[in-house]
Short mmCIF file of C-alpha atoms in Angstrom, two decimals:
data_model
loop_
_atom_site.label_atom_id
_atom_site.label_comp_id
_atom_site.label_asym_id
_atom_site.label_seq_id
_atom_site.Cartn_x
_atom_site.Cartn_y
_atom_site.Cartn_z
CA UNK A 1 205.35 18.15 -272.64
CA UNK A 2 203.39 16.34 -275.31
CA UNK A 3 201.84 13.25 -276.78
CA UNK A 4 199.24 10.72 -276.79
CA UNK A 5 196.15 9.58 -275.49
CA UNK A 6 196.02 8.48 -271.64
CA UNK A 7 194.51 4.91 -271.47
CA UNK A 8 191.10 4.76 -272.33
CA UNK A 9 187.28 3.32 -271.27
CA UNK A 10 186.99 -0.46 -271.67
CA UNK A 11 186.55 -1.85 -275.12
CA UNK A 12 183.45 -1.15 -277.04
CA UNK A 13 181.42 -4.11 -277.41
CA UNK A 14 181.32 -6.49 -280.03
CA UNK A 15 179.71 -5.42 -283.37
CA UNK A 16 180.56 -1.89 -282.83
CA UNK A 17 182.05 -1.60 -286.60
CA UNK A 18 180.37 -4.45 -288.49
CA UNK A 19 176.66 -6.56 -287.86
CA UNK A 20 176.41 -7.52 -291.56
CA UNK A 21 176.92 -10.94 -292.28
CA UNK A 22 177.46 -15.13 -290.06
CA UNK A 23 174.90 -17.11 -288.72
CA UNK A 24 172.29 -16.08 -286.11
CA UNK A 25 173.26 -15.32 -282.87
CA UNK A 26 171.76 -14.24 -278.98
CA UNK A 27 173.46 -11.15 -277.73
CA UNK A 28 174.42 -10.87 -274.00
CA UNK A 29 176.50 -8.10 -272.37
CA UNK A 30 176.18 -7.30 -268.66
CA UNK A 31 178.16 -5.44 -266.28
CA UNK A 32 178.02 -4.97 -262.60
CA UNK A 33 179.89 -1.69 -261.29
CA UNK A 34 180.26 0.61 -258.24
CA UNK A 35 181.59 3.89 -258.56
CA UNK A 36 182.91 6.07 -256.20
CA UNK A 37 182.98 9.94 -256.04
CA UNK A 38 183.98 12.18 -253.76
CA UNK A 39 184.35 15.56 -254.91
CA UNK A 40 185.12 18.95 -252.94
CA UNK A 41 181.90 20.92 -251.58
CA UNK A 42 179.72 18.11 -252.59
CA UNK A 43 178.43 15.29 -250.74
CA UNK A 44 179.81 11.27 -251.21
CA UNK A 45 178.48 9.29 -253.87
CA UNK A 46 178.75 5.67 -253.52
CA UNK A 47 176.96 3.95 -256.70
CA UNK A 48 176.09 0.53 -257.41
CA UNK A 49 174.52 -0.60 -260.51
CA UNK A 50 173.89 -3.40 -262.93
CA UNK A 51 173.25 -3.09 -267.00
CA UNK A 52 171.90 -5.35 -269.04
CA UNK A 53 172.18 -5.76 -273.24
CA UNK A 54 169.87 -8.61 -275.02
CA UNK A 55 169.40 -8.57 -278.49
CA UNK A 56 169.40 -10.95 -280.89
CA UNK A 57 170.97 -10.85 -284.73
CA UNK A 58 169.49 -12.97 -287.72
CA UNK A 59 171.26 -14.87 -290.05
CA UNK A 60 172.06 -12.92 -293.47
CA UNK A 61 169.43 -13.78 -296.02
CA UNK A 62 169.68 -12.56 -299.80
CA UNK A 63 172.35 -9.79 -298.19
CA UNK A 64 169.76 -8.65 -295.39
CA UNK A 65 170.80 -9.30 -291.83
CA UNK A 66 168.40 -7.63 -288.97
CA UNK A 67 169.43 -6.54 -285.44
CA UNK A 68 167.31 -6.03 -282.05
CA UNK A 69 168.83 -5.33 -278.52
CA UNK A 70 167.04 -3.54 -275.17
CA UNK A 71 168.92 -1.96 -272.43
CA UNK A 72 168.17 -2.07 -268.83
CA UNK A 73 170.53 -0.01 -265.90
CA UNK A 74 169.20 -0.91 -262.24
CA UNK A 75 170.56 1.14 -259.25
CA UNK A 76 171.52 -1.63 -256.75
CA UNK A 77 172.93 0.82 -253.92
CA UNK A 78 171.66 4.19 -254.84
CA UNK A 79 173.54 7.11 -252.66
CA UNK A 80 174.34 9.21 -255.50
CA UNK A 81 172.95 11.94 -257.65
CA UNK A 82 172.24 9.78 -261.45
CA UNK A 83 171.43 13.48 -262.94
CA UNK A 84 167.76 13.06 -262.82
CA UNK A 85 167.06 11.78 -259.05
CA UNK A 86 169.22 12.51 -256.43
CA UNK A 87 169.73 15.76 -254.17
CA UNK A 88 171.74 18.44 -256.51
CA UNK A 89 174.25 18.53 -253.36
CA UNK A 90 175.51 15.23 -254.11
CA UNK A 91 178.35 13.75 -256.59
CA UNK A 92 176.96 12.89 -259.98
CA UNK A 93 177.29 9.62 -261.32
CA UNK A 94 175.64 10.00 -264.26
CA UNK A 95 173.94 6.30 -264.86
CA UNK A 96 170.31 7.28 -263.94
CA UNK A 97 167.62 3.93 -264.22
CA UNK A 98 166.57 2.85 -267.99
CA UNK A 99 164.60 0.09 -269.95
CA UNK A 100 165.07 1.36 -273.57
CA UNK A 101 165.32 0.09 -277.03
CA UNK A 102 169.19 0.31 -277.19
CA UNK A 103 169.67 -1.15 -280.99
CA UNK A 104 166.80 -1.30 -284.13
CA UNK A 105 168.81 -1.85 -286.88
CA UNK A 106 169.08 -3.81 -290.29
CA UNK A 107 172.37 -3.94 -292.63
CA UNK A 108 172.48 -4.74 -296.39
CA UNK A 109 176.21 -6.19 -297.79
CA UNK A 110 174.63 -6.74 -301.60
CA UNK A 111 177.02 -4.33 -303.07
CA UNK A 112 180.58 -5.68 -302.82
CA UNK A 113 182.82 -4.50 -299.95
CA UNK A 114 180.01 -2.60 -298.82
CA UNK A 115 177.88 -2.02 -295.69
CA UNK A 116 174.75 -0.50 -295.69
CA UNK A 117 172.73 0.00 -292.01
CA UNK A 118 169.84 1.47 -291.17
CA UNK A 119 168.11 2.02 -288.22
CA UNK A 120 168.72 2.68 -284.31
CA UNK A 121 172.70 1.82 -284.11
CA UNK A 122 176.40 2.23 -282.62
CA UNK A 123 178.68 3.87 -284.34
CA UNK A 124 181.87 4.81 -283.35
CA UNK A 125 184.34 6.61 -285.46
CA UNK A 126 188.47 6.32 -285.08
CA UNK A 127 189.11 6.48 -281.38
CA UNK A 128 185.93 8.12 -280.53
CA UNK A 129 187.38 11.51 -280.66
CA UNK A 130 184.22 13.02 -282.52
CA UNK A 131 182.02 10.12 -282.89
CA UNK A 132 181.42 7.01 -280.35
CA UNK A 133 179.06 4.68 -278.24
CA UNK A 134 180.01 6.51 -274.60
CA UNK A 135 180.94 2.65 -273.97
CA UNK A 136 182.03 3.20 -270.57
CA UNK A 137 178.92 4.98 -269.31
CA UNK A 138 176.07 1.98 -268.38
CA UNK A 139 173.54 3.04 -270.78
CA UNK A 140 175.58 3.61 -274.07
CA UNK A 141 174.75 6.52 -276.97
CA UNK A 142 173.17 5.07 -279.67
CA UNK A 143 171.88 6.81 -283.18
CA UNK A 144 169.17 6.71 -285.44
CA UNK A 145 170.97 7.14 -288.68
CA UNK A 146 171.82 5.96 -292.22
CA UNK A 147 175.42 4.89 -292.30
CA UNK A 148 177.24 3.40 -295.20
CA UNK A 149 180.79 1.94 -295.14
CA UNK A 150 182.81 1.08 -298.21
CA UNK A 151 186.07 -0.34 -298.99
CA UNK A 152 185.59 -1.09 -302.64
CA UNK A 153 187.42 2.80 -303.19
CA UNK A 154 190.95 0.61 -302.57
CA UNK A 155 192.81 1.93 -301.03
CA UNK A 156 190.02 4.32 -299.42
CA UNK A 157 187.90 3.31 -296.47
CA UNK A 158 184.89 5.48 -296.66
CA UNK A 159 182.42 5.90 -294.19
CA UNK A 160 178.96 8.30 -294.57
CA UNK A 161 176.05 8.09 -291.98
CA UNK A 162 173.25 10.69 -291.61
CA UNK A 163 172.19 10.78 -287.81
CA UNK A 164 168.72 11.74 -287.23
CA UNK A 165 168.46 11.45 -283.62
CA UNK A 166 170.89 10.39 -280.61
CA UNK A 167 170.63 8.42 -278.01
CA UNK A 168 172.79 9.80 -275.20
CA UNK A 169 173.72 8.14 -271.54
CA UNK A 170 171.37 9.80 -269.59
CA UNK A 171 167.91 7.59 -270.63
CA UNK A 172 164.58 8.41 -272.27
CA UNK A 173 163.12 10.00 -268.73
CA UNK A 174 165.83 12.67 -268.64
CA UNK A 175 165.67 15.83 -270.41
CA UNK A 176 168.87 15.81 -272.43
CA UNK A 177 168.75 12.22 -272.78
CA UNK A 178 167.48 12.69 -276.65
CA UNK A 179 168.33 15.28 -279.23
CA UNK A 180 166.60 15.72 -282.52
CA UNK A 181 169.22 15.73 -285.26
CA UNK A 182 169.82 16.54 -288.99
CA UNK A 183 173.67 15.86 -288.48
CA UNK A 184 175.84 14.58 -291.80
CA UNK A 185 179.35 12.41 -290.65
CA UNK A 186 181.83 11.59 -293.50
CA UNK A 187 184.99 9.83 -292.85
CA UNK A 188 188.01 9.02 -295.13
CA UNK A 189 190.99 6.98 -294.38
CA UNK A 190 193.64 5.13 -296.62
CA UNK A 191 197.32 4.11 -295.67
CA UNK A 192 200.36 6.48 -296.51
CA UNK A 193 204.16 6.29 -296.27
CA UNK A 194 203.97 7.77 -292.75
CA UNK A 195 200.82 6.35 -291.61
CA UNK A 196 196.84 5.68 -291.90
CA UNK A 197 195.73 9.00 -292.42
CA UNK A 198 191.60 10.13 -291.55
CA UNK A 199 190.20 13.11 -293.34
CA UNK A 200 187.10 13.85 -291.62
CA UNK A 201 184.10 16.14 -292.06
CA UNK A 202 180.92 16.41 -289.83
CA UNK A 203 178.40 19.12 -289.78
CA UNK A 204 176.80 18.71 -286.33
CA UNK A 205 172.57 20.35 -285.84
CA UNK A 206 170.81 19.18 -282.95
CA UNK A 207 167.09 20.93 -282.27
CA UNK A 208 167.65 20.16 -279.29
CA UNK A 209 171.19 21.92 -278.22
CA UNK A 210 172.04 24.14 -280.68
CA UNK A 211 174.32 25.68 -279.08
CA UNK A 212 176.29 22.18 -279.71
CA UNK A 213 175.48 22.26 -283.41
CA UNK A 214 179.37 23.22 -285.43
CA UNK A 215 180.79 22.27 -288.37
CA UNK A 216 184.28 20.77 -288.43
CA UNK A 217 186.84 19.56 -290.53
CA UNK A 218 189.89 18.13 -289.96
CA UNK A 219 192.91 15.48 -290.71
CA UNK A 220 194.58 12.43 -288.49
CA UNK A 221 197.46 10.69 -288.67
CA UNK A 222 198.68 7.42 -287.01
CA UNK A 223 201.70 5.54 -287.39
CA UNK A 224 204.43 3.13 -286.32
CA UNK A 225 207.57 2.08 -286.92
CA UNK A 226 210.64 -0.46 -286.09
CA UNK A 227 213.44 1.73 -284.90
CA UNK A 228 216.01 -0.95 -283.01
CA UNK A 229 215.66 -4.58 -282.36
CA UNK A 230 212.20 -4.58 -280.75
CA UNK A 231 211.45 -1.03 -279.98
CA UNK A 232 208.69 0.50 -282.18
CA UNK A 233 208.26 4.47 -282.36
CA UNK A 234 204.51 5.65 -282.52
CA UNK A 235 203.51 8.91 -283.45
CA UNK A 236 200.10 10.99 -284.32
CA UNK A 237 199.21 14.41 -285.48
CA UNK A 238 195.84 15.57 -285.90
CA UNK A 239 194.55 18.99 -286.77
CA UNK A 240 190.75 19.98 -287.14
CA UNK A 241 188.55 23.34 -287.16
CA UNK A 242 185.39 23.95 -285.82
CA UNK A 243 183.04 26.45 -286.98
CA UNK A 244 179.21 27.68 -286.76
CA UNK A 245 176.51 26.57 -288.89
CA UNK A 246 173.08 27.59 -289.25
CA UNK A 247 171.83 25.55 -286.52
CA UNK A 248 174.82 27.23 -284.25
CA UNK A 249 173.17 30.29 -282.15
CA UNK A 250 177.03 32.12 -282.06
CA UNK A 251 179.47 32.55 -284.30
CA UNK A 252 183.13 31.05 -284.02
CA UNK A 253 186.19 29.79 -285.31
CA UNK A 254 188.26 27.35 -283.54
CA UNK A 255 190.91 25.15 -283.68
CA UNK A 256 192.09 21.65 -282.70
CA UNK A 257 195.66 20.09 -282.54
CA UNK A 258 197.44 16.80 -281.19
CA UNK A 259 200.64 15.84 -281.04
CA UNK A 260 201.73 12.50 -279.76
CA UNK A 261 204.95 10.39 -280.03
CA UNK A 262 205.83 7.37 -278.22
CA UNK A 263 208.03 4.06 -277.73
CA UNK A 264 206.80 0.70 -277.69
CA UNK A 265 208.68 -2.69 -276.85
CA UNK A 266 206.60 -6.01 -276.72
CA UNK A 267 203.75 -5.29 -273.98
CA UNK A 268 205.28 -2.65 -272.70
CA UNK A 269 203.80 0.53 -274.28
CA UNK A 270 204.77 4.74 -273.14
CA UNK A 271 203.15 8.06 -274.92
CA UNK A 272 203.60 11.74 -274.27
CA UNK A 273 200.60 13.50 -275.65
CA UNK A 274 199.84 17.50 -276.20
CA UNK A 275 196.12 17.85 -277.01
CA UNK A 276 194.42 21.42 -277.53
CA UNK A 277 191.33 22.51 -277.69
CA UNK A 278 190.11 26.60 -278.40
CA UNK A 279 188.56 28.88 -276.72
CA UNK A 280 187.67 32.17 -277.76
CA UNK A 281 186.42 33.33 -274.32
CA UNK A 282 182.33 33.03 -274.97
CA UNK A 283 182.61 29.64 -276.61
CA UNK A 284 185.51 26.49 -277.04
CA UNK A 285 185.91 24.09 -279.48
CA UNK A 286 183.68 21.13 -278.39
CA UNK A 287 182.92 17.33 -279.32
CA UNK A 288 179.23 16.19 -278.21
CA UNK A 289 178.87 13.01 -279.73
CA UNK A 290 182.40 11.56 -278.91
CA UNK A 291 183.10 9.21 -275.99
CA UNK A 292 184.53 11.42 -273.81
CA UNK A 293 185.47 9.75 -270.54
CA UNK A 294 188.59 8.42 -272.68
CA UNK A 295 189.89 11.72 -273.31
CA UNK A 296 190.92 14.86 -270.36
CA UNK A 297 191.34 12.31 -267.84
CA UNK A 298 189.05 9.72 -266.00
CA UNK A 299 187.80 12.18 -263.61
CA UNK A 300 185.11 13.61 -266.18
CA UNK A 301 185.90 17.62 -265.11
CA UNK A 302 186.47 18.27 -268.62
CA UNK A 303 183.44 16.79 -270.10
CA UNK A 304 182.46 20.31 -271.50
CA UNK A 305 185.69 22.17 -272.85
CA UNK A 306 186.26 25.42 -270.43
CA UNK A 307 185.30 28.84 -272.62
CA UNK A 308 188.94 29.86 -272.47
CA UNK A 309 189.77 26.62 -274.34
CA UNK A 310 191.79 23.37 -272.82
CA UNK A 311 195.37 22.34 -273.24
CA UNK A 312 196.00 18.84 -272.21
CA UNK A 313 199.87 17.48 -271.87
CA UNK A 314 199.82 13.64 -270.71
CA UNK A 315 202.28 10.80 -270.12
CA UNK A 316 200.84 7.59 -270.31
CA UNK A 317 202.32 4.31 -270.02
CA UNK A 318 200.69 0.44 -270.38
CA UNK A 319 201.87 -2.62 -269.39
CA UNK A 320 199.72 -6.10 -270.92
CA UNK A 321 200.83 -9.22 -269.25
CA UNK A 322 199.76 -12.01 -271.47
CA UNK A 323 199.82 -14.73 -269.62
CA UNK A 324 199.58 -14.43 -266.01
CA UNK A 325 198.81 -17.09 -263.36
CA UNK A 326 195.11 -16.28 -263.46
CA UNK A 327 193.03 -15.48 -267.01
CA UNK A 328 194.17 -14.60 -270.41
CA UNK A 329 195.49 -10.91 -270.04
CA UNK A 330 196.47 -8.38 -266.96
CA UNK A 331 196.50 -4.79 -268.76
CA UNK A 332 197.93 -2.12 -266.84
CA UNK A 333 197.20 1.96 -267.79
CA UNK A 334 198.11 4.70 -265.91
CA UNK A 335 198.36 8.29 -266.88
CA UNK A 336 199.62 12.08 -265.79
CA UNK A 337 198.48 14.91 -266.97
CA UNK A 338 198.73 18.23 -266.66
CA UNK A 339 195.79 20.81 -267.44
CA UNK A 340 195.74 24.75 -268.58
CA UNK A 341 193.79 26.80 -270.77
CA UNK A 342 194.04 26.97 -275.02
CA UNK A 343 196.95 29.83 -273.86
CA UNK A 344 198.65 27.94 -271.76
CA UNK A 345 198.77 30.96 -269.11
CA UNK A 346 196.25 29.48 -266.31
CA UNK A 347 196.40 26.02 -264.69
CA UNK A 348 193.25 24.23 -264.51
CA UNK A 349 194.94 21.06 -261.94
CA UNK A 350 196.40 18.06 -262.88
CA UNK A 351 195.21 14.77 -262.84
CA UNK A 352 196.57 10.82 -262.07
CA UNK A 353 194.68 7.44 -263.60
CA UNK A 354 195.40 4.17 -263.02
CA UNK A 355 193.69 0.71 -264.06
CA UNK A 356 194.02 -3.07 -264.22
CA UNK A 357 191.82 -4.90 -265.85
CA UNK A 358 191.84 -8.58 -266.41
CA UNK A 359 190.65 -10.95 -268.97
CA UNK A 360 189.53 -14.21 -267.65
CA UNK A 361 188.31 -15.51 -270.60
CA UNK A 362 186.47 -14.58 -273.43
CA UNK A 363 183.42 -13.81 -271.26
CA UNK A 364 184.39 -12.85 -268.26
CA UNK A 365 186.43 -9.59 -267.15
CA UNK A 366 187.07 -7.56 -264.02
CA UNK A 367 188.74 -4.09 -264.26
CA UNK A 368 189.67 -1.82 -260.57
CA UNK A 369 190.35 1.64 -262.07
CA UNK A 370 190.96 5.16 -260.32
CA UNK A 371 191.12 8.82 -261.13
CA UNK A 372 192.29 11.77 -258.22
CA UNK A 373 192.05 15.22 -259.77
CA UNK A 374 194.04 17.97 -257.81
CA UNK A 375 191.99 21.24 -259.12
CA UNK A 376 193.35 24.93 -259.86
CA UNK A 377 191.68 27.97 -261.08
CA UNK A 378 188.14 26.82 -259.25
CA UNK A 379 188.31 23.42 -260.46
CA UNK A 380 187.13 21.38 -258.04
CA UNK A 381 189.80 18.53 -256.47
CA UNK A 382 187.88 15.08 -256.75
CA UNK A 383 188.63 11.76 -256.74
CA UNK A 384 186.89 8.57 -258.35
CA UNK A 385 187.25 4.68 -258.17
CA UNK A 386 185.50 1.84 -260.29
CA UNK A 387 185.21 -1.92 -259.66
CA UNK A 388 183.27 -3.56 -262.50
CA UNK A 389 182.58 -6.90 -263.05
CA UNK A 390 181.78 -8.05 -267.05
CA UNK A 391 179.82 -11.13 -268.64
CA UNK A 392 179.03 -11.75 -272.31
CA UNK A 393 178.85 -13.92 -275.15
#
């Protein structure tokens, strides 16, 4: 079986990709969740909990535009284990208390068609494969970094950011919730025949982990095209390889493939996806800064790629109803999949998502979601189910 993506987290927020530039503005984003685990020889987790963005962005002046936002997660109903309280015996849900600085940032546009931002900052790269914001988790990954993005290269979109430090989900009081980088991110894209292709480079050292530090390189492409009528054939390919660096404390070589091809008709949208990850036995090919919840299935067993590598094979299918009787948009995801290792000789379980989220306006959102994970090869069998409430403006 093969092909694309299952559905992913919710939307990043607004200004993920661009802060530069408009009048001043308050920023606002708040969600209100519970999540549900219950996992095989653990206990229940039943979590309720609130976050909380405010931040405020000036107008541009002489090219300048500056940037602050805090973060705050509150446990409301706290019966689960947020990875830094909570009995070990109990189901993680891994959005522990914070109050941090979540953005410190200022951008520069005085060159033309380019962005310039430094400072504490989102970034996410492509579809968060490699590089992203963790959007879906309550406190989100942020980076100190250096990033500049340029489109005056036409055709070329070119992005470079230098990431000294990251910002991950799990909050300033835990200890893996910072890691001390010297971490170098350079992405290329430009459109082609067949599609927008992405060459990509990022050579990954964290003090902190380095047994997460790699270097890897690799190439995507995504495209689309009218085949009958109203029926549109989709279609990506992406091949990468990941090595050590001198921050790495192994060595390796591993390799990355997807292959994805799909039919889409109006709101109606269906994928079959073959993603692979390798593993060499001690050590598998592995992504630490990307936004991983929208990738291996909802259920998060695959957050960490087994040592005997990951093969992925997915059908996913969407449905957007654009005007229903209530709001602006119902969208409907669901996804199988079907897990093994890089060989393709052991099962690992297989896994069903669904969601429906709608729009109400453009403030207001509600999304019911669900993942049940049937484990093989001592992979546990859990099941998880989300009912989030969103506000911003």
């Amino acid at each position: 079986m093969a092909a694309a993506q299952a559905p992913s987290a919710p939307p990043t927020p607004p200004g993920a990709a661009s802060t530069g530039g408009g009048s001043a503005a308050i920023l606002f984003d708040s969600r209100v969740r519970f999540e549900g685990v219950s996992q095989d020889g653990l206990e229940d987790a039943n979590a309720l909990t609130a976050r909380l963005r405010l931040g405020w962005r000036s107008q541009a002046v002489s090219g300048f535009t500056f940037l602050v936002e805090g973060e705050a997660v509150q446990a409301l109903a706290d019966d689960f284990n947020d990875t830094i309280h909570g009995p070990p015996t109990q189901a993680v849900v891994a959005d522990p208390d914070a109050a941090e600085l979540n953005r410190l940032q200022v951008t520069w546009t005085g060159l033309p068609r380019t962005e310039v931002t430094l400072g504490r900052q989102r970034i996410v790269l492509g579809n968060a494969r490699f590089v992203g914001n963790v959007g879906f988790r309550q406190n989100e990954q942020t980076f100190d970094a250096a990033r500049v993005t340029t489109t005056a290269l036409e055709p070329f979109t070119l992005t470079y950011a230098y990431i000294d430090r990251v910002h991950r989900v799990f909050g300033d009081d835990s200890p893996a919730g910072e890691w001390r980088s010297d971490s170098h991110i350079l992405n290329v894209e430009a459109p082609t025949p067949v599609g927008r292709l992405t060459l990509y480079g990022y050579q990954l050292a964290f003090e902190d982990a380095p047994a997460q530090s790699s270097t890897t390189y690799g190439a995507r492409l995504v495209g689309e095209r009218v085949i009958s009528g109203p029926w549109r054939a989709t279609w990506t390919a992406e091949l990468a390889r990941q090595t050590d660096n001198h921050a790495s404390n192994a060595s390796f070589d591993l390799d990355y493939s997807l292959v994805s091809a799909g039919l889409a008709r109006g709101p109606f949208t269906m994928a079959l996806a073959r993603e692979r990850l390798d593993g060499n036995g001690a050590r598998a090919f592995q992504t630490p800064l990307a936004t991983l919840h929208a990738f291996q299935g909802w259920a998060d067993v695959f957050l960490t790629t087994p040592a005997a590598g990951l093969t992925d094979e997915s059908i996913a299918v969407g449905y957007t109803w654009a005007e229903p009787p209530i709001g602006q948009a119902i969208a409907i995801l669901g996804s199988w999949r079907d897990f093994s290792d890089a060989q393709d000789t052991v099962s690992y379980g297989q896994e069903f998502d669904v969601s429906a989220r709608l729009t109400l306006d453009e403030r207001w959102a509600f999304e019911l979601k669900s993942a049940v994970f049937d484990g093989d090869g001592g992979f546990a069998d859990r099941s998880k189910v989300w009912a989030s409430l969103e506000y911003r403006f």
